[in-house]
């Protein structure tokens, strides 16, 4: 559009221009990174009350040639805005399924589940169901060991479509966990209709569990809700044994957090703390 007068002044704001340039540079960098294989998955242990490993969450890292290991918060939002999350998410699924397949070859790791984060934009691609099924097929991974982590934001757009896609994958054995539960806006009636397997208690409620009675009450309510809907429940962000014990007293017996192990290369997963 033609610049015309005062109303468009903000387009030429130098600070805004600098931000746009930085974004464009990051986008180009991401594209190159994807092409050159600069991404990797780190794995964070998920344990039961005895400390036994029950699974892991795959967390994306960008091994950047000059910036070093870049955390997802620094690039996932731009990947989402630009649509790069689609090829990036496809790579994540392929890599996660290959890892699952590798685990299935040894008795000790065959039963582990792997949780994979799926962004709303990725999930809404018309071919998402096929993408997941072909990643499973190509790898030979057991669909029952794959758990997709969705967030409540998905439900805001088209709940019917979301439910249909979940059901299609579930028919093949794929599991679903609702991530960051309690921080979004999903109505409880949707929750009942979604073919979920697990609720994940958000880290924000775990953090102040022992100090803040409100957070403790929310955690307790989520655990009760999961029980009454027949879902499993896992707490994220568990950093102390006291938090684990408080969660256990409320009936939550699966955990993920720094207390047990930080995200790291796959080998480190088997050296987690019990
Ligand atoms: P999330 O799915 O909520 O993942 C959990 C985040 O909490 C991870 O951050 C993890 O490292 C961190 N965490 C785990 N335990 C603790 C703890 O005890 N204390 C604290 N303070 N933090 C803990 P990370 O790896 O930086 O990932 C950030 C977010 O980026 C993820 O949040 C997820 O939304 C997104 N993400 C990561 N990998 C992927 C991916 O492959 N695809 C998509 N779409 N999103 C991803
Ligand atoms: Ca997650
Ligand atoms: Ca989470
Ligand atoms: Ca969270």
mmCIF file of C-alpha atoms and ligand atoms in Angstrom:
data_model
loop_
_atom_site.group_PDB
_atom_site.id
_atom_site.type_symbol
_atom_site.label_atom_id
_atom_site.label_comp_id
_atom_site.label_asym_id
_atom_site.label_seq_id
_atom_site.Cartn_x
_atom_site.Cartn_y
_atom_site.Cartn_z
ATOM 1 C CA UNK A 1 0.000 0.000 0.000
ATOM 2 C CA UNK A 2 1.066 3.552 -0.659
ATOM 3 C CA UNK A 3 2.356 5.409 2.379
ATOM 4 C CA UNK A 4 0.056 8.286 2.978
ATOM 5 C CA UNK A 5 0.444 10.741 5.794
ATOM 6 C CA UNK A 6 0.528 10.404 9.525
ATOM 7 C CA UNK A 7 -1.379 7.162 9.921
ATOM 8 C CA UNK A 8 1.383 5.100 8.398
ATOM 9 C CA UNK A 9 4.214 6.751 10.285
ATOM 10 C CA UNK A 10 4.550 3.739 12.559
ATOM 11 C CA UNK A 11 5.634 1.577 9.603
ATOM 12 C CA UNK A 12 8.820 3.583 9.450
ATOM 13 C CA UNK A 13 9.504 3.549 13.137
ATOM 14 C CA UNK A 14 13.195 2.567 13.309
ATOM 15 C CA UNK A 15 12.721 0.362 16.361
ATOM 16 C CA UNK A 16 9.940 -1.524 14.693
ATOM 17 C CA UNK A 17 12.019 -1.812 11.524
ATOM 18 C CA UNK A 18 14.899 -3.255 13.559
ATOM 19 C CA UNK A 19 12.563 -5.802 15.133
ATOM 20 C CA UNK A 20 11.249 -6.797 11.706
ATOM 21 C CA UNK A 21 14.779 -7.185 10.379
ATOM 22 C CA UNK A 22 15.769 -9.344 13.323
ATOM 23 C CA UNK A 23 12.751 -11.505 12.738
ATOM 24 C CA UNK A 24 13.455 -11.894 9.037
ATOM 25 C CA UNK A 25 17.048 -12.837 9.872
ATOM 26 C CA UNK A 26 15.854 -15.405 12.416
ATOM 27 C CA UNK A 27 13.454 -16.846 9.868
ATOM 28 C CA UNK A 28 16.204 -17.237 7.268
ATOM 29 C CA UNK A 29 18.459 -18.723 9.933
ATOM 30 C CA UNK A 30 15.770 -21.227 10.961
ATOM 31 C CA UNK A 31 15.217 -22.264 7.365
ATOM 32 C CA UNK A 32 18.938 -22.841 6.906
ATOM 33 C CA UNK A 33 19.158 -24.673 10.223
ATOM 34 C CA UNK A 34 16.427 -27.047 9.188
ATOM 35 C CA UNK A 35 18.096 -27.747 5.863
ATOM 36 C CA UNK A 36 21.492 -28.278 7.496
ATOM 37 C CA UNK A 37 20.297 -30.552 10.285
ATOM 38 C CA UNK A 38 20.999 -28.188 13.183
ATOM 39 C CA UNK A 39 18.076 -29.371 15.295
ATOM 40 C CA UNK A 40 18.139 -32.086 17.912
ATOM 41 C CA UNK A 41 15.815 -33.596 20.443
ATOM 42 C CA UNK A 42 16.581 -33.695 24.115
ATOM 43 C CA UNK A 43 14.766 -36.074 26.391
ATOM 44 C CA UNK A 44 13.480 -35.454 29.897
ATOM 45 C CA UNK A 45 12.610 -38.431 32.116
ATOM 46 C CA UNK A 46 9.107 -39.134 33.381
ATOM 47 C CA UNK A 47 9.000 -41.352 36.452
ATOM 48 C CA UNK A 48 6.526 -43.061 38.738
ATOM 49 C CA UNK A 49 6.451 -42.831 42.529
ATOM 50 C CA UNK A 50 9.183 -45.429 42.927
ATOM 51 C CA UNK A 51 11.407 -43.407 40.595
ATOM 52 C CA UNK A 52 11.155 -45.967 37.808
ATOM 53 C CA UNK A 53 11.416 -44.510 34.330
ATOM 54 C CA UNK A 54 8.037 -44.653 32.566
ATOM 55 C CA UNK A 55 8.745 -42.423 29.600
ATOM 56 C CA UNK A 56 10.183 -39.153 28.392
ATOM 57 C CA UNK A 57 9.229 -35.882 26.819
ATOM 58 C CA UNK A 58 11.044 -34.917 23.632
ATOM 59 C CA UNK A 59 12.121 -31.263 23.734
ATOM 60 C CA UNK A 60 13.477 -29.474 20.710
ATOM 61 C CA UNK A 61 16.885 -27.768 20.736
ATOM 62 C CA UNK A 62 18.624 -25.779 18.044
ATOM 63 C CA UNK A 63 22.311 -26.473 17.858
ATOM 64 C CA UNK A 64 23.220 -23.181 16.238
ATOM 65 C CA UNK A 65 26.685 -22.825 14.644
ATOM 66 C CA UNK A 66 27.426 -19.512 16.414
ATOM 67 C CA UNK A 67 24.778 -19.098 19.113
ATOM 68 C CA UNK A 68 25.247 -22.549 20.643
ATOM 69 C CA UNK A 69 22.311 -24.540 21.974
ATOM 70 C CA UNK A 70 19.191 -22.404 21.553
ATOM 71 C CA UNK A 71 16.134 -23.115 23.730
ATOM 72 C CA UNK A 72 12.723 -23.421 22.066
ATOM 73 C CA UNK A 73 11.231 -20.281 23.600
ATOM 74 C CA UNK A 74 13.711 -18.310 21.474
ATOM 75 C CA UNK A 75 12.554 -19.752 18.143
ATOM 76 C CA UNK A 76 9.260 -21.684 18.396
ATOM 77 C CA UNK A 77 7.098 -18.532 18.351
ATOM 78 C CA UNK A 78 8.754 -17.347 15.113
ATOM 79 C CA UNK A 79 8.572 -20.854 13.663
ATOM 80 C CA UNK A 80 4.846 -20.796 14.415
ATOM 81 C CA UNK A 81 4.251 -17.361 12.877
ATOM 82 C CA UNK A 82 6.153 -18.178 9.712
ATOM 83 C CA UNK A 83 4.763 -21.673 9.268
ATOM 84 C CA UNK A 84 8.240 -23.201 9.643
ATOM 85 C CA UNK A 85 6.820 -25.127 12.588
ATOM 86 C CA UNK A 86 5.204 -27.417 10.001
ATOM 87 C CA UNK A 87 8.422 -28.877 8.509
ATOM 88 C CA UNK A 88 10.150 -28.557 11.882
ATOM 89 C CA UNK A 89 7.326 -30.418 13.610
ATOM 90 C CA UNK A 90 7.459 -33.104 10.928
ATOM 91 C CA UNK A 91 11.165 -33.560 11.648
ATOM 92 C CA UNK A 92 10.408 -33.823 15.374
ATOM 93 C CA UNK A 93 7.823 -36.543 14.767
ATOM 94 C CA UNK A 94 10.157 -38.508 12.492
ATOM 95 C CA UNK A 95 13.029 -38.287 14.938
ATOM 96 C CA UNK A 96 10.870 -39.176 17.939
ATOM 97 C CA UNK A 97 9.415 -42.202 16.162
ATOM 98 C CA UNK A 98 12.891 -43.393 15.180
ATOM 99 C CA UNK A 99 13.918 -43.137 18.848
ATOM 100 C CA UNK A 100 10.862 -45.107 19.943
ATOM 101 C CA UNK A 101 11.700 -47.791 17.416
ATOM 102 C CA UNK A 102 15.246 -48.002 18.778
ATOM 103 C CA UNK A 103 13.898 -48.441 22.331
ATOM 104 C CA UNK A 104 11.534 -51.183 21.251
ATOM 105 C CA UNK A 105 14.532 -53.375 20.422
ATOM 106 C CA UNK A 106 15.621 -53.689 24.048
ATOM 107 C CA UNK A 107 13.557 -55.264 26.787
ATOM 108 C CA UNK A 108 14.304 -52.509 29.310
ATOM 109 C CA UNK A 109 13.034 -49.666 27.196
ATOM 110 C CA UNK A 110 10.337 -51.277 25.035
ATOM 111 C CA UNK A 111 7.487 -50.062 27.253
ATOM 112 C CA UNK A 112 8.593 -46.433 27.532
ATOM 113 C CA UNK A 113 6.262 -43.807 26.124
ATOM 114 C CA UNK A 114 7.569 -40.754 24.327
ATOM 115 C CA UNK A 115 5.638 -37.490 24.593
ATOM 116 C CA UNK A 116 5.935 -35.133 21.646
ATOM 117 C CA UNK A 117 4.777 -31.509 21.627
ATOM 118 C CA UNK A 118 2.493 -30.565 18.781
ATOM 119 C CA UNK A 119 1.777 -26.926 18.072
ATOM 120 C CA UNK A 120 -1.736 -25.837 17.175
ATOM 121 C CA UNK A 121 -0.662 -24.707 13.723
ATOM 122 C CA UNK A 122 0.931 -28.066 13.004
ATOM 123 C CA UNK A 123 -2.101 -29.979 14.251
ATOM 124 C CA UNK A 124 -4.414 -27.935 12.005
ATOM 125 C CA UNK A 125 -2.609 -28.913 8.797
ATOM 126 C CA UNK A 126 -4.997 -30.890 6.641
ATOM 127 C CA UNK A 127 -2.578 -33.823 6.424
ATOM 128 C CA UNK A 128 -1.616 -33.982 10.117
ATOM 129 C CA UNK A 129 -3.151 -37.413 10.747
ATOM 130 C CA UNK A 130 -1.382 -38.870 7.700
ATOM 131 C CA UNK A 131 1.859 -37.244 8.733
ATOM 132 C CA UNK A 132 1.815 -38.950 12.131
ATOM 133 C CA UNK A 133 0.750 -42.296 10.700
ATOM 134 C CA UNK A 134 3.460 -42.248 8.060
ATOM 135 C CA UNK A 135 6.130 -41.306 10.617
ATOM 136 C CA UNK A 136 5.007 -44.303 12.677
ATOM 137 C CA UNK A 137 4.961 -46.519 9.604
ATOM 138 C CA UNK A 138 8.359 -45.520 8.307
ATOM 139 C CA UNK A 139 9.979 -46.049 11.694
ATOM 140 C CA UNK A 140 8.132 -49.178 12.730
ATOM 141 C CA UNK A 141 7.477 -47.601 16.149
ATOM 142 C CA UNK A 142 4.600 -48.843 18.283
ATOM 143 C CA UNK A 143 1.810 -46.222 18.102
ATOM 144 C CA UNK A 144 0.873 -47.053 21.705
ATOM 145 C CA UNK A 145 4.204 -45.688 22.873
ATOM 146 C CA UNK A 146 3.668 -42.313 21.198
ATOM 147 C CA UNK A 147 1.907 -39.613 23.177
ATOM 148 C CA UNK A 148 1.084 -36.288 21.572
ATOM 149 C CA UNK A 149 0.977 -33.250 23.844
ATOM 150 C CA UNK A 150 -1.661 -30.739 22.841
ATOM 151 C CA UNK A 151 -2.606 -27.468 24.487
ATOM 152 C CA UNK A 152 -6.010 -26.051 25.231
ATOM 153 C CA UNK A 153 -5.566 -23.377 22.544
ATOM 154 C CA UNK A 154 -6.474 -26.028 19.958
ATOM 155 C CA UNK A 155 -9.964 -26.262 21.315
ATOM 156 C CA UNK A 156 -10.708 -22.613 20.769
ATOM 157 C CA UNK A 157 -10.708 -22.881 17.000
ATOM 158 C CA UNK A 158 -12.569 -25.942 15.828
ATOM 159 C CA UNK A 159 -13.341 -28.444 18.520
ATOM 160 C CA UNK A 160 -15.195 -30.825 16.173
ATOM 161 C CA UNK A 161 -12.222 -31.073 13.835
ATOM 162 C CA UNK A 162 -9.836 -31.474 16.768
ATOM 163 C CA UNK A 163 -11.891 -34.324 18.177
ATOM 164 C CA UNK A 164 -12.142 -36.035 14.769
ATOM 165 C CA UNK A 165 -8.358 -35.911 14.256
ATOM 166 C CA UNK A 166 -7.636 -37.146 17.726
ATOM 167 C CA UNK A 167 -10.095 -39.996 17.280
ATOM 168 C CA UNK A 168 -8.487 -41.001 13.976
ATOM 169 C CA UNK A 169 -5.063 -41.249 15.604
ATOM 170 C CA UNK A 170 -6.396 -42.845 18.731
ATOM 171 C CA UNK A 171 -7.891 -45.620 16.609
ATOM 172 C CA UNK A 172 -4.272 -46.529 15.791
ATOM 173 C CA UNK A 173 -3.242 -46.487 19.446
ATOM 174 C CA UNK A 174 -1.673 -43.015 19.668
ATOM 175 C CA UNK A 175 -2.175 -41.358 23.077
ATOM 176 C CA UNK A 176 -2.917 -37.732 23.949
ATOM 177 C CA UNK A 177 -1.910 -35.561 26.856
ATOM 178 C CA UNK A 178 -3.299 -32.093 27.545
ATOM 179 C CA UNK A 179 -0.255 -29.942 28.248
ATOM 180 C CA UNK A 180 -0.061 -26.949 30.603
ATOM 181 C CA UNK A 181 -3.442 -27.913 31.924
ATOM 182 C CA UNK A 182 -5.203 -25.256 33.945
ATOM 183 C CA UNK A 183 -3.541 -22.287 32.261
ATOM 184 C CA UNK A 184 -5.902 -22.084 29.266
ATOM 185 C CA UNK A 185 -9.579 -21.558 28.843
ATOM 186 C CA UNK A 186 -11.001 -24.932 27.943
ATOM 187 C CA UNK A 187 -14.438 -25.544 29.256
ATOM 188 C CA UNK A 188 -14.976 -28.666 31.254
ATOM 189 C CA UNK A 189 -17.623 -29.872 28.826
ATOM 190 C CA UNK A 190 -15.060 -30.008 25.996
ATOM 191 C CA UNK A 191 -12.721 -31.881 28.230
ATOM 192 C CA UNK A 192 -15.297 -34.614 28.628
ATOM 193 C CA UNK A 193 -15.650 -34.998 24.852
ATOM 194 C CA UNK A 194 -11.965 -35.066 23.990
ATOM 195 C CA UNK A 195 -10.422 -38.506 23.536
ATOM 196 C CA UNK A 196 -7.606 -37.743 25.972
ATOM 197 C CA UNK A 197 -5.440 -40.108 27.992
ATOM 198 C CA UNK A 198 -3.668 -37.730 30.315
ATOM 199 C CA UNK A 199 -3.755 -34.305 31.940
ATOM 200 C CA UNK A 200 -0.445 -32.613 32.585
ATOM 201 C CA UNK A 201 -0.422 -30.316 35.602
ATOM 202 C CA UNK A 202 1.335 -27.117 34.622
ATOM 203 C CA UNK A 203 4.606 -26.220 36.261
ATOM 204 C CA UNK A 204 3.146 -22.941 37.550
ATOM 205 C CA UNK A 205 0.899 -24.850 39.962
ATOM 206 C CA UNK A 206 3.673 -27.189 41.072
ATOM 207 C CA UNK A 207 6.136 -24.396 41.775
ATOM 208 C CA UNK A 208 4.268 -22.907 44.740
ATOM 209 C CA UNK A 209 2.419 -26.022 45.753
ATOM 210 C CA UNK A 210 3.840 -26.011 49.277
ATOM 211 C CA UNK A 211 3.585 -22.277 49.913
ATOM 212 C CA UNK A 212 0.396 -21.239 48.179
ATOM 213 C CA UNK A 213 -2.867 -22.919 49.257
ATOM 214 C CA UNK A 214 -4.541 -21.760 46.019
ATOM 215 C CA UNK A 215 -2.018 -23.590 43.851
ATOM 216 C CA UNK A 216 -2.341 -26.650 46.059
ATOM 217 C CA UNK A 217 -6.117 -26.498 45.642
ATOM 218 C CA UNK A 218 -5.829 -26.221 41.849
ATOM 219 C CA UNK A 219 -3.438 -29.162 41.690
ATOM 220 C CA UNK A 220 -5.820 -31.182 43.845
ATOM 221 C CA UNK A 221 -8.777 -30.218 41.626
ATOM 222 C CA UNK A 222 -6.919 -31.276 38.456
ATOM 223 C CA UNK A 223 -6.004 -34.619 40.000
ATOM 224 C CA UNK A 224 -9.611 -35.219 41.075
ATOM 225 C CA UNK A 225 -10.864 -34.174 37.649
ATOM 226 C CA UNK A 226 -8.480 -36.576 35.914
ATOM 227 C CA UNK A 227 -9.629 -39.376 38.194
ATOM 228 C CA UNK A 228 -13.294 -38.739 37.548
ATOM 229 C CA UNK A 229 -12.736 -38.593 33.768
ATOM 230 C CA UNK A 230 -10.687 -41.786 33.848
ATOM 231 C CA UNK A 231 -7.492 -40.033 32.739
ATOM 232 C CA UNK A 232 -3.976 -40.390 34.038
ATOM 233 C CA UNK A 233 -2.239 -37.345 35.435
ATOM 234 C CA UNK A 234 1.391 -36.240 35.418
ATOM 235 C CA UNK A 235 2.938 -33.205 37.081
ATOM 236 C CA UNK A 236 5.622 -31.178 35.296
ATOM 237 C CA UNK A 237 8.232 -28.940 36.870
ATOM 238 C CA UNK A 238 8.813 -31.095 39.964
ATOM 239 C CA UNK A 239 12.021 -29.737 41.459
ATOM 240 C CA UNK A 240 12.006 -31.083 45.017
ATOM 241 C CA UNK A 241 11.147 -34.279 46.826
ATOM 242 C CA UNK A 242 8.708 -32.271 48.962
ATOM 243 C CA UNK A 243 6.769 -31.297 45.844
ATOM 244 C CA UNK A 244 6.689 -34.911 44.724
ATOM 245 C CA UNK A 245 5.419 -36.049 48.102
ATOM 246 C CA UNK A 246 2.756 -33.354 48.247
ATOM 247 C CA UNK A 247 1.574 -34.410 44.787
ATOM 248 C CA UNK A 248 1.619 -38.068 45.799
ATOM 249 C CA UNK A 249 -0.533 -37.336 48.845
ATOM 250 C CA UNK A 250 -3.120 -35.850 46.470
ATOM 251 C CA UNK A 251 -2.988 -38.926 44.259
ATOM 252 C CA UNK A 252 -0.626 -37.831 41.465
ATOM 253 C CA UNK A 253 1.902 -40.623 40.949
ATOM 254 C CA UNK A 254 3.727 -39.607 37.753
ATOM 255 C CA UNK A 255 6.275 -36.827 37.590
ATOM 256 C CA UNK A 256 8.603 -34.889 35.368
ATOM 257 C CA UNK A 257 10.993 -32.195 36.490
ATOM 258 C CA UNK A 258 14.518 -31.151 37.331
ATOM 259 C CA UNK A 259 14.452 -33.151 40.566
ATOM 260 C CA UNK A 260 14.435 -36.343 38.492
ATOM 261 C CA UNK A 261 16.388 -35.119 35.512
ATOM 262 C CA UNK A 262 16.832 -32.244 33.112
ATOM 263 C CA UNK A 263 16.262 -32.582 29.394
ATOM 264 C CA UNK A 264 19.408 -33.991 27.824
ATOM 265 C CA UNK A 265 20.810 -36.316 25.201
ATOM 266 C CA UNK A 266 19.124 -39.686 25.053
ATOM 267 C CA UNK A 267 21.912 -41.516 26.938
ATOM 268 C CA UNK A 268 21.426 -39.273 29.990
ATOM 269 C CA UNK A 269 17.803 -40.373 30.255
ATOM 270 C CA UNK A 270 18.883 -43.642 31.820
ATOM 271 C CA UNK A 271 20.904 -41.937 34.533
ATOM 272 C CA UNK A 272 17.951 -40.094 36.070
ATOM 273 C CA UNK A 273 17.455 -39.856 39.796
ATOM 274 C CA UNK A 274 15.011 -42.226 41.436
HETATM 275 P P1 LIG B 1 6.521 -27.459 27.683
HETATM 276 O O1 LIG B 1 5.922 -28.395 26.699
HETATM 277 O O2 LIG B 1 5.661 -26.999 28.806
HETATM 278 O O3 LIG B 1 7.831 -28.204 28.190
HETATM 279 C C1 LIG B 1 8.275 -28.193 29.505
HETATM 280 C C2 LIG B 1 9.344 -27.140 29.707
HETATM 281 O O4 LIG B 1 9.660 -27.065 31.094
HETATM 282 C C3 LIG B 1 10.655 -27.487 29.009
HETATM 283 O O5 LIG B 1 11.239 -26.257 28.582
HETATM 284 C C4 LIG B 1 11.470 -28.117 30.144
HETATM 285 O O6 LIG B 1 12.865 -28.034 29.943
HETATM 286 C C5 LIG B 1 11.030 -27.273 31.307
HETATM 287 N N1 LIG B 1 11.159 -27.976 32.574
HETATM 288 C C6 LIG B 1 11.095 -29.296 32.818
HETATM 289 N N2 LIG B 1 11.221 -29.576 34.126
HETATM 290 C C7 LIG B 1 11.386 -28.396 34.751
HETATM 291 C C8 LIG B 1 11.592 -28.030 36.135
HETATM 292 O O7 LIG B 1 11.637 -28.850 37.034
HETATM 293 N N3 LIG B 1 11.710 -26.700 36.393
HETATM 294 C C9 LIG B 1 11.662 -25.748 35.414
HETATM 295 N N4 LIG B 1 11.802 -24.479 35.760
HETATM 296 N N5 LIG B 1 11.476 -26.068 34.094
HETATM 297 C C10 LIG B 1 11.332 -27.375 33.777
HETATM 298 P P2 LIG B 1 11.881 -26.123 27.147
HETATM 299 O O8 LIG B 1 12.576 -27.387 26.751
HETATM 300 O O9 LIG B 1 12.657 -24.841 27.143
HETATM 301 O O10 LIG B 1 10.625 -25.976 26.203
HETATM 302 C C11 LIG B 1 9.813 -24.841 26.270
HETATM 303 C C12 LIG B 1 8.568 -25.028 25.445
HETATM 304 O O11 LIG B 1 8.871 -25.085 24.044
HETATM 305 C C13 LIG B 1 7.821 -26.305 25.738
HETATM 306 O O12 LIG B 1 7.082 -26.146 26.927
HETATM 307 C C14 LIG B 1 6.976 -26.437 24.495
HETATM 308 O O13 LIG B 1 5.831 -25.625 24.577
HETATM 309 C C15 LIG B 1 7.893 -25.880 23.421
HETATM 310 N N6 LIG B 1 8.520 -27.006 22.700
HETATM 311 C C16 LIG B 1 9.610 -27.719 23.014
HETATM 312 N N7 LIG B 1 9.863 -28.665 22.086
HETATM 313 C C17 LIG B 1 8.892 -28.543 21.152
HETATM 314 C C18 LIG B 1 8.573 -29.238 19.922
HETATM 315 O O14 LIG B 1 9.220 -30.208 19.503
HETATM 316 N N8 LIG B 1 7.475 -28.803 19.228
HETATM 317 C C19 LIG B 1 6.704 -27.754 19.661
HETATM 318 N N9 LIG B 1 5.638 -27.387 18.928
HETATM 319 N N10 LIG B 1 6.954 -27.109 20.810
HETATM 320 C C20 LIG B 1 8.044 -27.491 21.548
HETATM 321 CA CA1 LIG B 2 5.031 -30.311 26.749
HETATM 322 CA CA1 LIG B 3 3.992 -28.251 29.696
HETATM 323 CA CA1 LIG B 4 4.233 -25.410 31.126
#
